[in-house]
N, CA, C and O atoms as CSV, one atom per row, in Angstrom:
chain,resi,resn,atom,element,x,y,z
A,1,UNK,N,N,32.782,-105.543,58.388
A,1,UNK,CA,C,33.828,-105.764,57.414
A,1,UNK,C,C,34.762,-106.840,57.950
A,1,UNK,O,O,34.797,-107.092,59.154
A,2,UNK,N,N,35.519,-107.474,57.058
A,2,UNK,CA,C,36.453,-108.509,57.486
A,2,UNK,C,C,37.851,-107.910,57.703
A,2,UNK,O,O,38.060,-106.713,57.502
A,3,UNK,N,N,38.795,-108.752,58.112
A,3,UNK,CA,C,40.138,-108.279,58.447
A,3,UNK,C,C,40.851,-107.681,57.239
A,3,UNK,O,O,41.523,-106.656,57.359
A,4,UNK,N,N,40.709,-108.313,56.082
A,4,UNK,CA,C,41.329,-107.782,54.873
A,4,UNK,C,C,40.817,-106.389,54.538
A,4,UNK,O,O,41.590,-105.517,54.142
A,5,UNK,N,N,39.528,-106.182,54.695
A,5,UNK,CA,C,38.945,-104.863,54.448
A,5,UNK,C,C,39.433,-103.857,55.495
A,5,UNK,O,O,39.648,-102.686,55.182
A,6,UNK,N,N,39.606,-104.317,56.729
A,6,UNK,CA,C,40.121,-103.435,57.783
A,6,UNK,C,C,41.548,-103.001,57.460
A,6,UNK,O,O,41.900,-101.838,57.656
A,7,UNK,N,N,42.367,-103.923,56.970
A,7,UNK,CA,C,43.751,-103.582,56.583
A,7,UNK,C,C,43.739,-102.550,55.453
A,7,UNK,O,O,44.503,-101.586,55.486
A,8,UNK,N,N,42.889,-102.747,54.473
A,8,UNK,CA,C,42.795,-101.781,53.371
A,8,UNK,C,C,42.363,-100.408,53.885
A,8,UNK,O,O,42.863,-99.387,53.414
A,9,UNK,N,N,41.447,-100.374,54.838
A,9,UNK,CA,C,41.019,-99.101,55.431
A,9,UNK,C,C,42.180,-98.434,56.161
A,9,UNK,O,O,42.340,-97.216,56.080
A,10,UNK,N,N,43.003,-99.225,56.879
A,10,UNK,CA,C,44.177,-98.667,57.555
A,10,UNK,C,C,45.111,-98.003,56.548
A,10,UNK,O,O,45.657,-96.933,56.818
A,11,UNK,N,N,45.296,-98.625,55.404
A,11,UNK,CA,C,46.196,-98.110,54.370
A,11,UNK,C,C,45.727,-96.769,53.817
A,11,UNK,O,O,46.536,-96.003,53.293
A,12,UNK,N,N,44.435,-96.474,53.926
A,12,UNK,CA,C,43.921,-95.199,53.427
A,12,UNK,C,C,43.910,-94.120,54.513
A,12,UNK,O,O,43.468,-92.997,54.267
A,13,UNK,N,N,44.399,-94.460,55.724
A,13,UNK,CA,C,44.462,-93.476,56.801
A,13,UNK,C,C,43.331,-93.560,57.803
A,13,UNK,O,O,43.224,-92.707,58.684
A,14,UNK,N,N,42.476,-94.580,57.687
A,14,UNK,CA,C,41.380,-94.739,58.639
A,14,UNK,C,C,41.852,-95.433,59.911
A,14,UNK,O,O,42.861,-96.138,59.914
A,15,UNK,N,N,41.110,-95.220,60.985
A,15,UNK,CA,C,41.263,-96.002,62.207
A,15,UNK,C,C,40.193,-97.078,62.162
A,15,UNK,O,O,39.085,-96.835,61.685
A,16,UNK,N,N,40.518,-98.271,62.658
A,16,UNK,CA,C,39.549,-99.361,62.666
A,16,UNK,C,C,39.465,-99.974,64.055
A,16,UNK,O,O,40.374,-99.834,64.874
A,17,UNK,N,N,38.355,-100.653,64.301
A,17,UNK,CA,C,38.123,-101.297,65.585
A,17,UNK,C,C,37.199,-102.486,65.370
A,17,UNK,O,O,36.561,-102.619,64.326
A,18,UNK,N,N,37.142,-103.346,66.381
A,18,UNK,CA,C,36.211,-104.475,66.357
A,18,UNK,C,C,35.084,-104.234,67.333
A,18,UNK,O,O,35.312,-103.756,68.445
A,19,UNK,N,N,33.866,-104.561,66.928
A,19,UNK,CA,C,32.717,-104.449,67.823
A,19,UNK,C,C,32.845,-105.429,68.982
A,19,UNK,O,O,32.319,-105.170,70.064
A,20,UNK,N,N,33.538,-106.559,68.776
A,20,UNK,CA,C,33.659,-107.593,69.789
A,20,UNK,C,C,34.716,-107.350,70.846
A,20,UNK,O,O,34.831,-108.140,71.783
A,21,UNK,N,N,35.497,-106.276,70.727
A,21,UNK,CA,C,36.500,-105.981,71.747
A,21,UNK,C,C,35.812,-105.498,73.011
A,21,UNK,O,O,34.884,-104.692,72.948
A,22,UNK,N,N,36.262,-105.985,74.156
A,22,UNK,CA,C,35.665,-105.602,75.441
A,22,UNK,C,C,35.955,-104.162,75.813
A,22,UNK,O,O,35.087,-103.475,76.353
A,23,UNK,N,N,37.159,-103.696,75.534
A,23,UNK,CA,C,37.530,-102.326,75.889
A,23,UNK,C,C,36.958,-101.337,74.898
A,23,UNK,O,O,37.337,-101.350,73.727
A,24,UNK,N,N,36.059,-100.485,75.337
A,24,UNK,CA,C,35.481,-99.480,74.448
A,24,UNK,C,C,36.499,-98.358,74.224
A,24,UNK,O,O,37.233,-97.987,75.140
A,25,UNK,N,N,36.534,-97.840,73.036
A,25,UNK,CA,C,37.473,-96.776,72.704
A,25,UNK,C,C,38.801,-97.286,72.164
A,25,UNK,O,O,39.691,-96.488,71.868
A,26,UNK,N,N,38.953,-98.607,72.030
A,26,UNK,CA,C,40.178,-99.171,71.465
A,26,UNK,C,C,40.100,-99.107,69.939
A,26,UNK,O,O,39.042,-99.338,69.352
A,27,UNK,N,N,41.219,-98.793,69.310
A,27,UNK,CA,C,41.248,-98.741,67.859
A,27,UNK,C,C,42.655,-99.009,67.349
A,27,UNK,O,O,43.620,-98.972,68.113
A,28,UNK,N,N,42.766,-99.282,66.047
A,28,UNK,CA,C,44.054,-99.516,65.398
A,28,UNK,C,C,44.337,-98.418,64.392
A,28,UNK,O,O,43.425,-97.832,63.809
A,29,UNK,N,N,45.619,-98.154,64.203
A,29,UNK,CA,C,46.073,-97.228,63.178
A,29,UNK,C,C,47.316,-97.790,62.514
A,29,UNK,O,O,47.923,-98.732,63.022
A,30,UNK,N,N,47.693,-97.220,61.391
A,30,UNK,CA,C,48.887,-97.644,60.668
A,30,UNK,C,C,49.919,-96.534,60.752
A,30,UNK,O,O,49.658,-95.404,60.339
A,31,UNK,N,N,51.099,-96.857,61.292
A,31,UNK,CA,C,52.206,-95.893,61.360
A,31,UNK,C,C,53.113,-96.111,60.168
A,31,UNK,O,O,53.671,-97.192,59.978
A,32,UNK,N,N,53.247,-95.086,59.383
A,32,UNK,CA,C,54.182,-95.131,58.256
A,32,UNK,C,C,55.422,-94.340,58.650
A,32,UNK,O,O,55.375,-93.529,59.575
A,33,UNK,N,N,56.510,-94.567,57.966
A,33,UNK,CA,C,57.758,-93.886,58.281
A,33,UNK,C,C,57.647,-92.395,57.973
A,33,UNK,O,O,57.282,-92.021,56.859
A,34,UNK,N,N,57.957,-91.538,58.952
A,34,UNK,CA,C,57.973,-90.101,58.661
A,34,UNK,C,C,59.043,-89.783,57.613
A,34,UNK,O,O,60.092,-90.428,57.589
A,35,UNK,N,N,58.795,-88.818,56.767
A,35,UNK,CA,C,59.731,-88.486,55.689
A,35,UNK,C,C,61.063,-87.948,56.203
A,35,UNK,O,O,62.079,-88.073,55.521
A,36,UNK,N,N,61.073,-87.352,57.394
A,36,UNK,CA,C,62.312,-86.757,57.910
A,36,UNK,C,C,63.111,-87.718,58.791
A,36,UNK,O,O,64.098,-87.311,59.403
A,37,UNK,N,N,62.705,-88.968,58.861
A,37,UNK,CA,C,63.379,-89.947,59.706
A,37,UNK,C,C,64.539,-90.572,58.944
A,37,UNK,O,O,64.351,-91.077,57.837
A,38,UNK,N,N,65.734,-90.543,59.524
A,38,UNK,CA,C,66.918,-91.087,58.868
A,38,UNK,C,C,66.919,-92.610,58.922
A,38,UNK,O,O,67.270,-93.261,57.938
A,39,UNK,N,N,66.530,-93.187,60.060
A,39,UNK,CA,C,66.500,-94.637,60.220
A,39,UNK,C,C,65.331,-95.209,59.423
A,39,UNK,O,O,64.217,-94.689,59.480
A,40,UNK,N,N,65.590,-96.269,58.690
A,40,UNK,CA,C,64.536,-96.908,57.894
A,40,UNK,C,C,63.684,-97.802,58.790
A,40,UNK,O,O,64.205,-98.697,59.455
A,41,UNK,N,N,62.389,-97.561,58.808
A,41,UNK,CA,C,61.445,-98.374,59.571
A,41,UNK,C,C,60.392,-98.933,58.632
A,41,UNK,O,O,59.982,-98.269,57.680
A,42,UNK,N,N,59.962,-100.140,58.899
A,42,UNK,CA,C,58.827,-100.696,58.174
A,42,UNK,C,C,57.549,-100.137,58.794
A,42,UNK,O,O,57.507,-99.878,59.997
A,43,UNK,N,N,56.514,-99.950,57.989
A,43,UNK,CA,C,55.227,-99.547,58.570
A,43,UNK,C,C,54.760,-100.603,59.565
A,43,UNK,O,O,55.076,-101.784,59.421
A,44,UNK,N,N,54.012,-100.174,60.568
A,44,UNK,CA,C,53.478,-101.126,61.545
A,44,UNK,C,C,52.115,-100.664,62.022
A,44,UNK,O,O,51.792,-99.477,61.987
A,45,UNK,N,N,51.317,-101.635,62.472
A,45,UNK,CA,C,49.997,-101.353,63.025
A,45,UNK,C,C,50.145,-101.135,64.522
A,45,UNK,O,O,50.857,-101.874,65.201
A,46,UNK,N,N,49.472,-100.123,65.025
A,46,UNK,CA,C,49.492,-99.862,66.464
A,46,UNK,C,C,48.070,-99.793,66.995
A,46,UNK,O,O,47.119,-99.562,66.248
A,47,UNK,N,N,47.945,-99.999,68.307
A,47,UNK,CA,C,46.645,-99.952,68.970
A,47,UNK,C,C,46.624,-98.809,69.973
A,47,UNK,O,O,47.633,-98.499,70.606
A,48,UNK,N,N,45.457,-98.191,70.105
A,48,UNK,CA,C,45.187,-97.266,71.192
A,48,UNK,C,C,44.299,-98.005,72.175
A,48,UNK,O,O,43.199,-98.431,71.824
A,49,UNK,N,N,44.778,-98.161,73.424
A,49,UNK,CA,C,43.972,-98.890,74.406
A,49,UNK,C,C,42.918,-97.971,75.029
A,49,UNK,O,O,42.775,-96.821,74.616
A,50,UNK,N,N,42.196,-98.467,76.003
A,50,UNK,CA,C,41.093,-97.700,76.601
A,50,UNK,C,C,41.581,-96.431,77.293
A,50,UNK,O,O,40.792,-95.516,77.527
A,51,UNK,N,N,42.882,-96.363,77.625
A,51,UNK,CA,C,43.449,-95.177,78.264
A,51,UNK,C,C,44.144,-94.255,77.274
A,51,UNK,O,O,44.722,-93.244,77.672
A,52,UNK,N,N,44.096,-94.593,75.978
A,52,UNK,CA,C,44.737,-93.768,74.962
A,52,UNK,C,C,46.223,-94.031,74.801
A,52,UNK,O,O,46.911,-93.275,74.115
A,53,UNK,N,N,46.736,-95.097,75.423
A,53,UNK,CA,C,48.149,-95.451,75.292
A,53,UNK,C,C,48.341,-96.198,73.977
A,53,UNK,O,O,47.593,-97.127,73.674
A,54,UNK,N,N,49.340,-95.796,73.197
A,54,UNK,CA,C,49.614,-96.410,71.895
A,54,UNK,C,C,50.736,-97.427,72.017
A,54,UNK,O,O,51.721,-97.190,72.716
A,55,UNK,N,N,50.589,-98.568,71.331
A,55,UNK,CA,C,51.628,-99.595,71.344
A,55,UNK,C,C,51.507,-100.446,70.079
A,55,UNK,O,O,50.421,-100.553,69.508
A,56,UNK,N,N,52.634,-101.063,69.630
A,56,UNK,CA,C,52.576,-101.938,68.459
A,56,UNK,C,C,51.611,-103.098,68.711
A,56,UNK,O,O,51.510,-103.600,69.830
A,57,UNK,N,N,50.905,-103.516,67.662
A,57,UNK,CA,C,49.868,-104.528,67.794
A,57,UNK,C,C,50.059,-105.625,66.760
A,57,UNK,O,O,50.422,-105.356,65.615
A,58,UNK,N,N,49.813,-106.859,67.169
A,58,UNK,CA,C,49.792,-108.014,66.273
A,58,UNK,C,C,48.456,-108.722,66.434
A,58,UNK,O,O,47.992,-108.901,67.560
A,59,UNK,N,N,47.827,-109.128,65.336
A,59,UNK,CA,C,46.518,-109.783,65.436
A,59,UNK,C,C,46.640,-111.222,65.924
A,59,UNK,O,O,47.666,-111.875,65.736
A,60,UNK,N,N,45.579,-111.698,66.551
A,60,UNK,CA,C,45.490,-113.120,66.867
A,60,UNK,C,C,44.500,-113.756,65.885
A,60,UNK,O,O,43.909,-113.063,65.057
A,61,UNK,N,N,44.326,-115.063,65.983
A,61,UNK,CA,C,43.439,-115.760,65.046
A,61,UNK,C,C,42.011,-115.245,65.100
A,61,UNK,O,O,41.357,-115.123,64.064
A,62,UNK,N,N,41.518,-114.941,66.302
A,62,UNK,CA,C,40.147,-114.436,66.420
A,62,UNK,C,C,39.992,-113.112,65.688
A,62,UNK,O,O,38.987,-112.897,65.011
A,63,UNK,N,N,40.979,-112.214,65.815
A,63,UNK,CA,C,40.917,-110.928,65.121
A,63,UNK,C,C,40.955,-111.112,63.602
A,63,UNK,O,O,40.210,-110.455,62.875
A,64,UNK,N,N,41.822,-112.005,63.129
A,64,UNK,CA,C,41.963,-112.192,61.684
A,64,UNK,C,C,40.732,-112.827,61.044
A,64,UNK,O,O,40.459,-112.587,59.868
A,65,UNK,N,N,39.993,-113.626,61.791
A,65,UNK,CA,C,38.817,-114.298,61.236
A,65,UNK,C,C,37.501,-113.570,61.532
A,65,UNK,O,O,36.441,-113.981,61.061
A,66,UNK,N,N,37.575,-112.500,62.306
A,66,UNK,CA,C,36.371,-111.766,62.700
A,66,UNK,C,C,35.762,-111.021,61.516
A,66,UNK,O,O,36.456,-110.640,60.574
A,67,UNK,N,N,34.461,-110.827,61.590
A,67,UNK,CA,C,33.709,-110.097,60.555
A,67,UNK,C,C,33.080,-108.828,61.135
A,67,UNK,O,O,32.209,-108.224,60.508
A,68,UNK,N,N,33.523,-108.421,62.342
A,68,UNK,CA,C,32.911,-107.267,63.017
A,68,UNK,C,C,33.807,-106.038,63.043
A,68,UNK,O,O,33.690,-105.204,63.941
A,69,UNK,N,N,34.703,-105.920,62.063
A,69,UNK,CA,C,35.571,-104.756,61.965
A,69,UNK,C,C,34.784,-103.571,61.421
A,69,UNK,O,O,33.841,-103.742,60.648
A,70,UNK,N,N,35.175,-102.378,61.827
A,70,UNK,CA,C,34.539,-101.172,61.308
A,70,UNK,C,C,35.471,-99.981,61.388
A,70,UNK,O,O,36.397,-99.966,62.199
A,71,UNK,N,N,35.237,-99.000,60.567
A,71,UNK,CA,C,36.007,-97.758,60.576
A,71,UNK,C,C,35.472,-96.878,61.693
A,71,UNK,O,O,34.260,-96.717,61.829
A,72,UNK,N,N,36.375,-96.301,62.501
A,72,UNK,CA,C,35.965,-95.455,63.634
A,72,UNK,C,C,36.530,-94.039,63.547
A,72,UNK,O,O,36.445,-93.284,64.515
A,73,UNK,N,N,37.089,-93.679,62.433
A,73,UNK,CA,C,37.626,-92.330,62.268
A,73,UNK,C,C,38.825,-92.359,61.352
A,73,UNK,O,O,39.120,-93.376,60.724
A,74,UNK,N,N,39.521,-91.227,61.279
A,74,UNK,CA,C,40.720,-91.129,60.455
A,74,UNK,C,C,41.873,-90.598,61.291
A,74,UNK,O,O,41.672,-89.921,62.300
A,75,UNK,N,N,43.066,-90.914,60.858
A,75,UNK,CA,C,44.271,-90.414,61.507
A,75,UNK,C,C,44.757,-89.168,60.772
A,75,UNK,O,O,44.624,-89.068,59.552
A,76,UNK,N,N,45.303,-88.251,61.495
A,76,UNK,CA,C,45.934,-87.076,60.869
A,76,UNK,C,C,47.383,-87.439,60.638
A,76,UNK,O,O,48.131,-87.661,61.590
A,77,UNK,N,N,47.788,-87.502,59.378
A,77,UNK,CA,C,49.169,-87.872,59.055
A,77,UNK,C,C,49.795,-86.855,58.163
A,77,UNK,O,O,50.958,-86.998,57.785
């Protein structure tokens, strides 16, 4: 799948990853604002690295133009 399709999958609660990433077990998720949060936050994409550490993620040109995206599971939200 392409990057646009990966973004759409994130919006439905799926986790996505690229086959071309060197670190196995890395994936992306979409964090939406919890309903009980007083501070207004914009949704953001986060990554889980090979050690399971989560951090905000921004794509680079290679990620945006890649065609090797795939769904790797769903997030519990």
